[in-house]
PDB file of C-alpha atoms and ligand atoms in Angstrom:
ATOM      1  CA  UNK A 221       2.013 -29.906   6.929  1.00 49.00           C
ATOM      2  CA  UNK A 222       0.992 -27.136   4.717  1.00 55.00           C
ATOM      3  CA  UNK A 223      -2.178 -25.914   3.957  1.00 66.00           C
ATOM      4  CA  UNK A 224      -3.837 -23.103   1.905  1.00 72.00           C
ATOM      5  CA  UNK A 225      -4.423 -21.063   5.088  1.00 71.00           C
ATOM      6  CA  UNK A 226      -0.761 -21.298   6.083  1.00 71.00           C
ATOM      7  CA  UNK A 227       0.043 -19.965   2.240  1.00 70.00           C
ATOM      8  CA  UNK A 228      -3.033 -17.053   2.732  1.00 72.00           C
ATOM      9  CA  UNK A 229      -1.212 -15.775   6.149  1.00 70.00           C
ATOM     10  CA  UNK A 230      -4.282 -15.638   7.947  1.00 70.00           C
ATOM     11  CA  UNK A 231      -4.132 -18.277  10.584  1.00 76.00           C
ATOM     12  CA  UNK A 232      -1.135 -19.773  12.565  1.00 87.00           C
ATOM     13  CA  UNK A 233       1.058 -16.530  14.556  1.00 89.00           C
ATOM     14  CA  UNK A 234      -0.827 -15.710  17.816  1.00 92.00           C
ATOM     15  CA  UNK A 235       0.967 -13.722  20.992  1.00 93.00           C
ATOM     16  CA  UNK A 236       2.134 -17.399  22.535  1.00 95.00           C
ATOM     17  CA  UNK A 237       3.921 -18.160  19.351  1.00 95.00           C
ATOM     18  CA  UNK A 238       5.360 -14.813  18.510  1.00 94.00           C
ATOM     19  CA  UNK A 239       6.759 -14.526  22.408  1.00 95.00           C
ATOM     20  CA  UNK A 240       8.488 -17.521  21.460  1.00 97.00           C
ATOM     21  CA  UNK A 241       9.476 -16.748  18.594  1.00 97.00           C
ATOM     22  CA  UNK A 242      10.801 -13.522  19.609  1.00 97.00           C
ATOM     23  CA  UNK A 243      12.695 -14.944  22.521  1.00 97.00           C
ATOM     24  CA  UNK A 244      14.445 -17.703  20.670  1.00 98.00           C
ATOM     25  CA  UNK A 245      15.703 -15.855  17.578  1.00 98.00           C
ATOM     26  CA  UNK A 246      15.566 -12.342  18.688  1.00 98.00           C
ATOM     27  CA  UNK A 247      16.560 -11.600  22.336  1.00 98.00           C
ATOM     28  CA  UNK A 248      17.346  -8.069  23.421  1.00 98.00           C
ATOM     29  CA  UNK A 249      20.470  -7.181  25.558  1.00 98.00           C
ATOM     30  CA  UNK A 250      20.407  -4.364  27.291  1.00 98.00           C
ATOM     31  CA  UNK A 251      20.703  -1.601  24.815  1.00 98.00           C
ATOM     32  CA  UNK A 252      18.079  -2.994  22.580  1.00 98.00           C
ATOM     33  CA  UNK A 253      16.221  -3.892  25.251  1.00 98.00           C
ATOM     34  CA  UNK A 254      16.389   0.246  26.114  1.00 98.00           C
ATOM     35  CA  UNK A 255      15.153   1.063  22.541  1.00 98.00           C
ATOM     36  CA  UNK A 256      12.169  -1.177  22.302  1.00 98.00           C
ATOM     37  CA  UNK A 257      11.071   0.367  25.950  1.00 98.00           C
ATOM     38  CA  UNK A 258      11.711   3.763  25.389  1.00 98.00           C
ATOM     39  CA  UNK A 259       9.027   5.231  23.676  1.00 97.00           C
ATOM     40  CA  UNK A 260       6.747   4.157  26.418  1.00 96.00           C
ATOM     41  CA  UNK A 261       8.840   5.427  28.866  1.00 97.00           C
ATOM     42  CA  UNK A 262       8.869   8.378  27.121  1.00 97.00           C
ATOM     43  CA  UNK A 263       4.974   8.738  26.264  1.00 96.00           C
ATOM     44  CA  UNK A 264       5.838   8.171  22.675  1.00 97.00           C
ATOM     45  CA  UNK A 265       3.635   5.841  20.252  1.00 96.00           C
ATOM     46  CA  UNK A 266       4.830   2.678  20.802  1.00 96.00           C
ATOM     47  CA  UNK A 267       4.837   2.403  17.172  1.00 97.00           C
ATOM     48  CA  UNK A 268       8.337  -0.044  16.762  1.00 97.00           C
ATOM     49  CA  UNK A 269       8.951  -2.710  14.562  1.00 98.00           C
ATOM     50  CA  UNK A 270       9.124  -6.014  16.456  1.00 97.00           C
ATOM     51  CA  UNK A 271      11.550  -8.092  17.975  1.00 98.00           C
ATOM     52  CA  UNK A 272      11.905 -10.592  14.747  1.00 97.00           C
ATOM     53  CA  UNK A 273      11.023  -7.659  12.137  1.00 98.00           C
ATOM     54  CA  UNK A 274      13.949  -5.761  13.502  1.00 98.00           C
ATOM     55  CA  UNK A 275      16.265  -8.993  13.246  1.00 98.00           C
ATOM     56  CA  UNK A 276      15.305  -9.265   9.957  1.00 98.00           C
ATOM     57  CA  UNK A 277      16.169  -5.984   9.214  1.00 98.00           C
ATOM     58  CA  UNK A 278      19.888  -6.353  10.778  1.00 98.00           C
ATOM     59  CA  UNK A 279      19.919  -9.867   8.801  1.00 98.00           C
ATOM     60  CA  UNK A 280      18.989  -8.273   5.576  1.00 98.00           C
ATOM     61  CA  UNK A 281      21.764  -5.847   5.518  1.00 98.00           C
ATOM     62  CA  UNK A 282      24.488  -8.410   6.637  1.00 98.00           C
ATOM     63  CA  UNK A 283      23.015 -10.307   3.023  1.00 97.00           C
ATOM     64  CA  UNK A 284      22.960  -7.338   1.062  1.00 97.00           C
ATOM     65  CA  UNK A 285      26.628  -6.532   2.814  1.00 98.00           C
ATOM     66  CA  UNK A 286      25.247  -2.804   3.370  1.00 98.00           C
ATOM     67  CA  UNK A 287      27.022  -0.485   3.808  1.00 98.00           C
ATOM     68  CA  UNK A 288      25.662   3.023   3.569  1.00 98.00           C
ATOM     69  CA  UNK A 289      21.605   2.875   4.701  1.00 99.00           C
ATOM     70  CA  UNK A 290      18.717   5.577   4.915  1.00 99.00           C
ATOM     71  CA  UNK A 291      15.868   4.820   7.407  1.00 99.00           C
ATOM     72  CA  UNK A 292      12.670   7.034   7.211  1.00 99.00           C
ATOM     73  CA  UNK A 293      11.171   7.098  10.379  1.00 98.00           C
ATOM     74  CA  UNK A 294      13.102   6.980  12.828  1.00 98.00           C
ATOM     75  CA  UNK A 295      10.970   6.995  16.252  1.00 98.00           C
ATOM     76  CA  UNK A 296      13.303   6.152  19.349  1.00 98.00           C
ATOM     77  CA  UNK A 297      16.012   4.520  17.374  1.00 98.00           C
ATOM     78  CA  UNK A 298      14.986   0.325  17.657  1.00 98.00           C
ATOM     79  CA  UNK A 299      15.283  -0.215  14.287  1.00 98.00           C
ATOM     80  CA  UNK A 300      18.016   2.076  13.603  1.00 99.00           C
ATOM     81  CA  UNK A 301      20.338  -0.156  16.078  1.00 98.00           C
ATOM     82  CA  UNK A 302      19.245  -3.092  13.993  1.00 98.00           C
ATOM     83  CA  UNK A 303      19.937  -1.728  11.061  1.00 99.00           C
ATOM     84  CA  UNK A 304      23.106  -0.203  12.145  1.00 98.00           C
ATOM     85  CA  UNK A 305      24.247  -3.845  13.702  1.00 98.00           C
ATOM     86  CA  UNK A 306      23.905  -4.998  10.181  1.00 98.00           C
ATOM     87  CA  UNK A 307      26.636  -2.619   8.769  1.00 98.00           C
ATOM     88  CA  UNK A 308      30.615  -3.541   9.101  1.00 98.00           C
ATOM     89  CA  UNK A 309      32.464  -0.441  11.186  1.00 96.00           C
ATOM     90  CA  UNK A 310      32.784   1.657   8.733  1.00 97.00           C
ATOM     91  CA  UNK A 311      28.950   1.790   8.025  1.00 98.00           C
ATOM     92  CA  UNK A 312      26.425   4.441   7.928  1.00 98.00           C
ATOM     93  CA  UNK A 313      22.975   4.546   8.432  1.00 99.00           C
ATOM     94  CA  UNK A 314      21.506   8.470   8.373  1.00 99.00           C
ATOM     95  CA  UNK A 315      18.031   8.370   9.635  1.00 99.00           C
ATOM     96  CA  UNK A 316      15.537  10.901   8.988  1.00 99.00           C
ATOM     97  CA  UNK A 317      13.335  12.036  12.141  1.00 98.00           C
ATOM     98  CA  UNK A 318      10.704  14.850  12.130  1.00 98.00           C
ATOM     99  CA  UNK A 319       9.537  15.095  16.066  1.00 98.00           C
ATOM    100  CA  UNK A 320      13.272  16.777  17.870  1.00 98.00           C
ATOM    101  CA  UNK A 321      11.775  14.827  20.947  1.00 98.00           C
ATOM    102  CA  UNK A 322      11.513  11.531  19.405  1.00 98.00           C
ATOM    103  CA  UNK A 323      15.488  12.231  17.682  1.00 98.00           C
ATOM    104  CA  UNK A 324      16.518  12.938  21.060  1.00 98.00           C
ATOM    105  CA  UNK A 325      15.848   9.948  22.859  1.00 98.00           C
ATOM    106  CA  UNK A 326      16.571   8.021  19.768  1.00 98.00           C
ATOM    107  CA  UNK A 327      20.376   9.643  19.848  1.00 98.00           C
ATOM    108  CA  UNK A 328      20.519   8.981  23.359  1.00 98.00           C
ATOM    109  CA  UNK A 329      19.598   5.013  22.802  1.00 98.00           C
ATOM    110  CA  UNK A 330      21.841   4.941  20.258  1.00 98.00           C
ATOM    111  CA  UNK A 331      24.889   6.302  22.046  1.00 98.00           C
ATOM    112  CA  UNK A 332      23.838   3.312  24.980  1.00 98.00           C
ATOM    113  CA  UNK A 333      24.395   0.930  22.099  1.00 98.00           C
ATOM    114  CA  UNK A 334      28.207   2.180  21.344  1.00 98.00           C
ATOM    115  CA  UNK A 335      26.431   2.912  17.877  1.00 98.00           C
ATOM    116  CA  UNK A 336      26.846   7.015  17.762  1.00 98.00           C
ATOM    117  CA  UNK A 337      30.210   6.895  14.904  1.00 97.00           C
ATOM    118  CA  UNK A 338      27.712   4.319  12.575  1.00 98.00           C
ATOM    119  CA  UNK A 339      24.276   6.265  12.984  1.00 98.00           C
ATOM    120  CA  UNK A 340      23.032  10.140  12.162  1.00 98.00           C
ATOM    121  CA  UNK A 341      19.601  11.152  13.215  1.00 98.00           C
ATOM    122  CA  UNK A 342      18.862  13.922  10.580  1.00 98.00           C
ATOM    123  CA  UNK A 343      15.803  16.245  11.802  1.00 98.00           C
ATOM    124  CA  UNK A 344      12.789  16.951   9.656  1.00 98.00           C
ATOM    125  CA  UNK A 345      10.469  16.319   7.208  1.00 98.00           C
ATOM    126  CA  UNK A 346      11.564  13.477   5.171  1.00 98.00           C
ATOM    127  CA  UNK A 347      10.443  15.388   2.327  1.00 98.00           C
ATOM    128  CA  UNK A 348      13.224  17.842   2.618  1.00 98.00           C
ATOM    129  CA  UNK A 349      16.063  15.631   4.512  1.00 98.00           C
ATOM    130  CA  UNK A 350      16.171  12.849   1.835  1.00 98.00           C
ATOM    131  CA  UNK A 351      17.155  15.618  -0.696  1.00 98.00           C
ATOM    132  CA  UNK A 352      20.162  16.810   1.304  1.00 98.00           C
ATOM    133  CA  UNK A 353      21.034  13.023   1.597  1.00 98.00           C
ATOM    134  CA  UNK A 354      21.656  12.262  -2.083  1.00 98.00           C
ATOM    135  CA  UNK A 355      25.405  13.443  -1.683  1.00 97.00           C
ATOM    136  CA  UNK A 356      26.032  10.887   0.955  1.00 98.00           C
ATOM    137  CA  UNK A 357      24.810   7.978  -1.643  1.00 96.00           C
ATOM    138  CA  UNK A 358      24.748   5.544  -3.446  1.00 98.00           C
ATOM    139  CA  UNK A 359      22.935   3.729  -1.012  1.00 99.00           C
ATOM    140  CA  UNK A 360      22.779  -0.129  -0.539  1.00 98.00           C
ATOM    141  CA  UNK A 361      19.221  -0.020   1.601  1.00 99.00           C
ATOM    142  CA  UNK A 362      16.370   2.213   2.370  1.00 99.00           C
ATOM    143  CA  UNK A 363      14.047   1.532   4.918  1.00 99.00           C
ATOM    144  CA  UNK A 364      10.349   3.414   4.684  1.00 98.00           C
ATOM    145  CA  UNK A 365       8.987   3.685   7.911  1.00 98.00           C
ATOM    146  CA  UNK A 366       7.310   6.825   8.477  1.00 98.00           C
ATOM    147  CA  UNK A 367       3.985   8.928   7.018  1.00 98.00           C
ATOM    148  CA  UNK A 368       2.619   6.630   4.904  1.00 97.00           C
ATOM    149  CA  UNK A 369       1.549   8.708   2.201  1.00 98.00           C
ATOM    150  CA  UNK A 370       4.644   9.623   1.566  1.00 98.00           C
ATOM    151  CA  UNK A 371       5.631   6.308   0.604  1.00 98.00           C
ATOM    152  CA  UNK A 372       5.529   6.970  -3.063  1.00 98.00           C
ATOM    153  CA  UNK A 373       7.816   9.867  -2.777  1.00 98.00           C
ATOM    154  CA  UNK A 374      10.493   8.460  -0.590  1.00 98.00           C
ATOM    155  CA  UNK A 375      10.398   4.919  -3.161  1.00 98.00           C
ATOM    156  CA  UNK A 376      10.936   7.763  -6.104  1.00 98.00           C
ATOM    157  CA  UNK A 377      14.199   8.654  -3.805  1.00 98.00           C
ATOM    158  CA  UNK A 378      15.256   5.471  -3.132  1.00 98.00           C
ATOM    159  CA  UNK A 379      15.172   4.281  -6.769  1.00 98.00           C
ATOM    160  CA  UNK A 380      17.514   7.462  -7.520  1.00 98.00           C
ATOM    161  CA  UNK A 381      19.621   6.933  -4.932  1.00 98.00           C
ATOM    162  CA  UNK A 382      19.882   3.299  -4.243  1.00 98.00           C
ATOM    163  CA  UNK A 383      22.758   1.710  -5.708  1.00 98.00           C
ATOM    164  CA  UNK A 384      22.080  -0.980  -8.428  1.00 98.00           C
ATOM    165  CA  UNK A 385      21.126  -4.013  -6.486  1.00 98.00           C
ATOM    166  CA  UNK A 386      20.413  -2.128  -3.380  1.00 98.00           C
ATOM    167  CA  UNK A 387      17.483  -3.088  -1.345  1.00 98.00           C
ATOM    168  CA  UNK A 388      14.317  -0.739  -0.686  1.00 99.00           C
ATOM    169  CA  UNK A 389      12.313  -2.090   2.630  1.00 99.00           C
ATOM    170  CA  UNK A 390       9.094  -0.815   3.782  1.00 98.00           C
ATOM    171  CA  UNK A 391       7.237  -1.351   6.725  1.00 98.00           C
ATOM    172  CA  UNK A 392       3.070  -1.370   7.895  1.00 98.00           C
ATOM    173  CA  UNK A 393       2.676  -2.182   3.837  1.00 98.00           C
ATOM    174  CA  UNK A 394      -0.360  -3.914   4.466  1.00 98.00           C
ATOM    175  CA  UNK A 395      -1.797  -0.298   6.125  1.00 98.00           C
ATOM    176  CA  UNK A 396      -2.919  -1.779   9.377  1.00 96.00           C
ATOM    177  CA  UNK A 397      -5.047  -3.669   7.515  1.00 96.00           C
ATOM    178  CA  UNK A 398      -6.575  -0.920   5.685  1.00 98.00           C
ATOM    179  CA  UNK A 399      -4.361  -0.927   1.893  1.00 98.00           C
ATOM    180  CA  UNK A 400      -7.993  -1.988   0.164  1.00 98.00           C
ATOM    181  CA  UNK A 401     -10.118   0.785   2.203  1.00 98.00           C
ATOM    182  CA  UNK A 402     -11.309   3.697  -0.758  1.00 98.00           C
ATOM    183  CA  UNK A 403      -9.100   6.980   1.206  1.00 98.00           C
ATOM    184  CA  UNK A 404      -5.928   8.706   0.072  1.00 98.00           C
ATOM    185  CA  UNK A 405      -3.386   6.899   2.007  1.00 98.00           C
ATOM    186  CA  UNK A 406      -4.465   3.365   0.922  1.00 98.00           C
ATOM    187  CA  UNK A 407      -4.486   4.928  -2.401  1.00 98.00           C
ATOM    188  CA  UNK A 408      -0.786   6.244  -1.938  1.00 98.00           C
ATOM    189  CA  UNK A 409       0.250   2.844  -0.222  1.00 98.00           C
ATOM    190  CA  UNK A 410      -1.356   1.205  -3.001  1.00 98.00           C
ATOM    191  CA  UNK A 411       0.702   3.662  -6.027  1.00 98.00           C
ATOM    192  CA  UNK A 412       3.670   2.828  -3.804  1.00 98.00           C
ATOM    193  CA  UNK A 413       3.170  -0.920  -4.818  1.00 98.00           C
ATOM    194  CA  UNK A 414       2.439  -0.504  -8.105  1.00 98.00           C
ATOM    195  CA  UNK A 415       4.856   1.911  -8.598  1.00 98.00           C
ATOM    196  CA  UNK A 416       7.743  -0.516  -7.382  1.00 98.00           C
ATOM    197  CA  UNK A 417       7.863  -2.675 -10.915  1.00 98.00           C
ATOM    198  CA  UNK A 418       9.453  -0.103 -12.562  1.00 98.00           C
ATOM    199  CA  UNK A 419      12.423   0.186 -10.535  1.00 98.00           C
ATOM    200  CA  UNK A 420      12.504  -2.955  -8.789  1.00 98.00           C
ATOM    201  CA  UNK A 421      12.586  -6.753  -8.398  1.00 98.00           C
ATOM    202  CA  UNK A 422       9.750  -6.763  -5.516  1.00 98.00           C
ATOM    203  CA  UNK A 423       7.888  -8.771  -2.650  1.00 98.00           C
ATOM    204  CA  UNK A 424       5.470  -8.073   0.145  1.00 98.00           C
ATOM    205  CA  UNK A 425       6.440 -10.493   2.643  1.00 97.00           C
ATOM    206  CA  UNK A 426       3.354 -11.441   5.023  1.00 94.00           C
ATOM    207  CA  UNK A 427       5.028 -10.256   8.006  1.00 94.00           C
ATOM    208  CA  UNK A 428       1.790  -9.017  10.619  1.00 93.00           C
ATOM    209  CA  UNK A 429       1.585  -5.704   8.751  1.00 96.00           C
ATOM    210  CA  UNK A 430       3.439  -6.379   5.422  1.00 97.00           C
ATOM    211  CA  UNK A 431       6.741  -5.835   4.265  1.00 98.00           C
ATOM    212  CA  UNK A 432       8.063  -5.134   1.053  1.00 98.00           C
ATOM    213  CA  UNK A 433      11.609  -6.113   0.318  1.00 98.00           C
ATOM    214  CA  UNK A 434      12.484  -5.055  -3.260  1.00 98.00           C
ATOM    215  CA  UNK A 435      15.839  -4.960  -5.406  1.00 98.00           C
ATOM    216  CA  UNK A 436      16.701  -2.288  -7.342  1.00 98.00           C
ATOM    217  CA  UNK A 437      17.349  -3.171 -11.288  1.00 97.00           C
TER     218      UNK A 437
HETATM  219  N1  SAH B 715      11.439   2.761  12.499  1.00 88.69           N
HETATM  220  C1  SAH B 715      11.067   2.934  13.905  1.00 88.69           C
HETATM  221  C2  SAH B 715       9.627   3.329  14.042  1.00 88.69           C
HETATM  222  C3  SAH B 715       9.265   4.583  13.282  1.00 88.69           C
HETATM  223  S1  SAH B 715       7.663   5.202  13.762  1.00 88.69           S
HETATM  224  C4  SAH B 715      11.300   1.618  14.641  1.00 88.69           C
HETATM  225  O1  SAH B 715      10.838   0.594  14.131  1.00 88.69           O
HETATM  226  O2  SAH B 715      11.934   1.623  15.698  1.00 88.69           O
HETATM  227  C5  SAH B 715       7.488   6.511  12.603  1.00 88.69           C
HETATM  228  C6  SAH B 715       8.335   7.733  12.911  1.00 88.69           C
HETATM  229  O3  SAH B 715       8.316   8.526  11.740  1.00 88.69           O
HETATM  230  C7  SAH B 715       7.784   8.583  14.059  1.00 88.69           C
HETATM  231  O4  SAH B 715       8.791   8.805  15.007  1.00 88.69           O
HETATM  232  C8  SAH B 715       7.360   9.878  13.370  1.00 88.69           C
HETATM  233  O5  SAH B 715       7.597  11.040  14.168  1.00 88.69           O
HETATM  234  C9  SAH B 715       8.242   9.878  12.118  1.00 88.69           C
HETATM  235  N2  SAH B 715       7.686  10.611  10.971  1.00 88.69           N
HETATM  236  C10 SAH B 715       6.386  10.640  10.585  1.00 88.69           C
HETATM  237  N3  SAH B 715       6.247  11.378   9.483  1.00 88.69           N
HETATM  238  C11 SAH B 715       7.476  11.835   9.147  1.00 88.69           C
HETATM  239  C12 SAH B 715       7.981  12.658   8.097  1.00 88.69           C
HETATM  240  N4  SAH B 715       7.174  13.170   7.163  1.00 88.69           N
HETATM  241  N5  SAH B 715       9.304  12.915   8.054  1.00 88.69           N
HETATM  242  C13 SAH B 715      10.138  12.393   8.991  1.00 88.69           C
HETATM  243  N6  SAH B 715       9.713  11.621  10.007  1.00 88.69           N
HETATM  244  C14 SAH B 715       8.403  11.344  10.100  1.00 88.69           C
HETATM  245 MG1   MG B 716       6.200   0.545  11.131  1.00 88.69          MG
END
């Protein structure tokens, strides 16, 4: 039974649901499990996509049958193992990281999850790691989920290096609510949407905080 607030996104998720949700189609073992809890433990922001938005992430690899993947952003390595579940052996997914603290406990999680041949954590700014990437490309994803500013700058990347067809992904798209707000970053966030038609085949699926999935041409 749908109605125009189920379209507008604005009414039906709340915590009981999304527990559910979570627990039925998205269930850690023990290694993700370690991920998603570690940057508490660790007394970093617990700043982590969620249980489904990580799923999805690992899903849309398996669909795009990835292969070689960039995350920006890499916090304490949730989404990487995700991503990196999404890949066949042989996979790669380098992701860039900027805090040494945060890359270490994400390398650590990742070597928990049997993941440490599939994954690189690259330290520093993304600005400068994404260049010394471009070698490793073609890639067949790219997943934005770092500064936000910088979105703009890392979608100019990804449209050079993504392979035709490749997938760009980007997370908090909606700015934590703020993407209308008159301030620089909702102005970058919105150039990074606008800027997407060029390149890409685009959406901005109403996930809690937005995500754009887009298709390179
Ligand atoms: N993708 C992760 C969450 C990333 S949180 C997950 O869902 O599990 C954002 C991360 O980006 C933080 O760890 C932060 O230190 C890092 N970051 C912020 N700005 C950055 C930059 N300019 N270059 C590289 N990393 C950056
Ligand atoms: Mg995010």
């Amino acid at each position: 039974m749908a109605d125009s607030d189920s379209r507008a996104g604005l009414r039906y998720a709340d915590a009981e649901i999304t527990a559910f949700v979570d627990r039925v189609h998205a269930a850690h073992d023990a290694a993700l499990a370690r991920a998603f809890d570690a940057p508490q433990a660790h007394a970093m922001p617990a700043i982590q996509v969620s249980p489904s938005e990580g799923k999805f992430l690992g899903l849309l690899m398996r669909i795009a049958c990835a292969r070689r993947v960039v995350e920006v952003g890499t916090l304490a390595g949730y989404s990487a193992l995700h991503i990196a579940r999404g890949l066949p052996p042989d996979g790669k997914l380098y992701s860039v990281e900027f805090d040494p603290r945060h890359a270490a406990v994400a390398r650590a999680n990742i070597e928990a999850a049997g993941l440490t041949a599939q994954v690189e954590v690259h330290v520093g700014e993304a600005v400068d790691v994404l260049p010394r990437l471009n070698g490793f490309g073609p890639f067949d994803a790219v997943f934005l989920d770092a500064d936000k500013q910088g979105y703009p700058l890392y979608a100019a990347w990804a449209a050079k290096n993504l392979r035709q067809g490749g997938l760009l992904i980007a997370d908090n798209s909606y700015l934590f609510g703020t993407l209308m707000h008159d301030e620089p970053t909702a102005r970058a966030m919105r150039e990074f949407h606008e800027s997407l038609s060029a390149n890409f085949d685009s959406t901005c699926v109403p996930t809690p905080d937005g995500l754009v999935v887009a298709i390179r041409h």
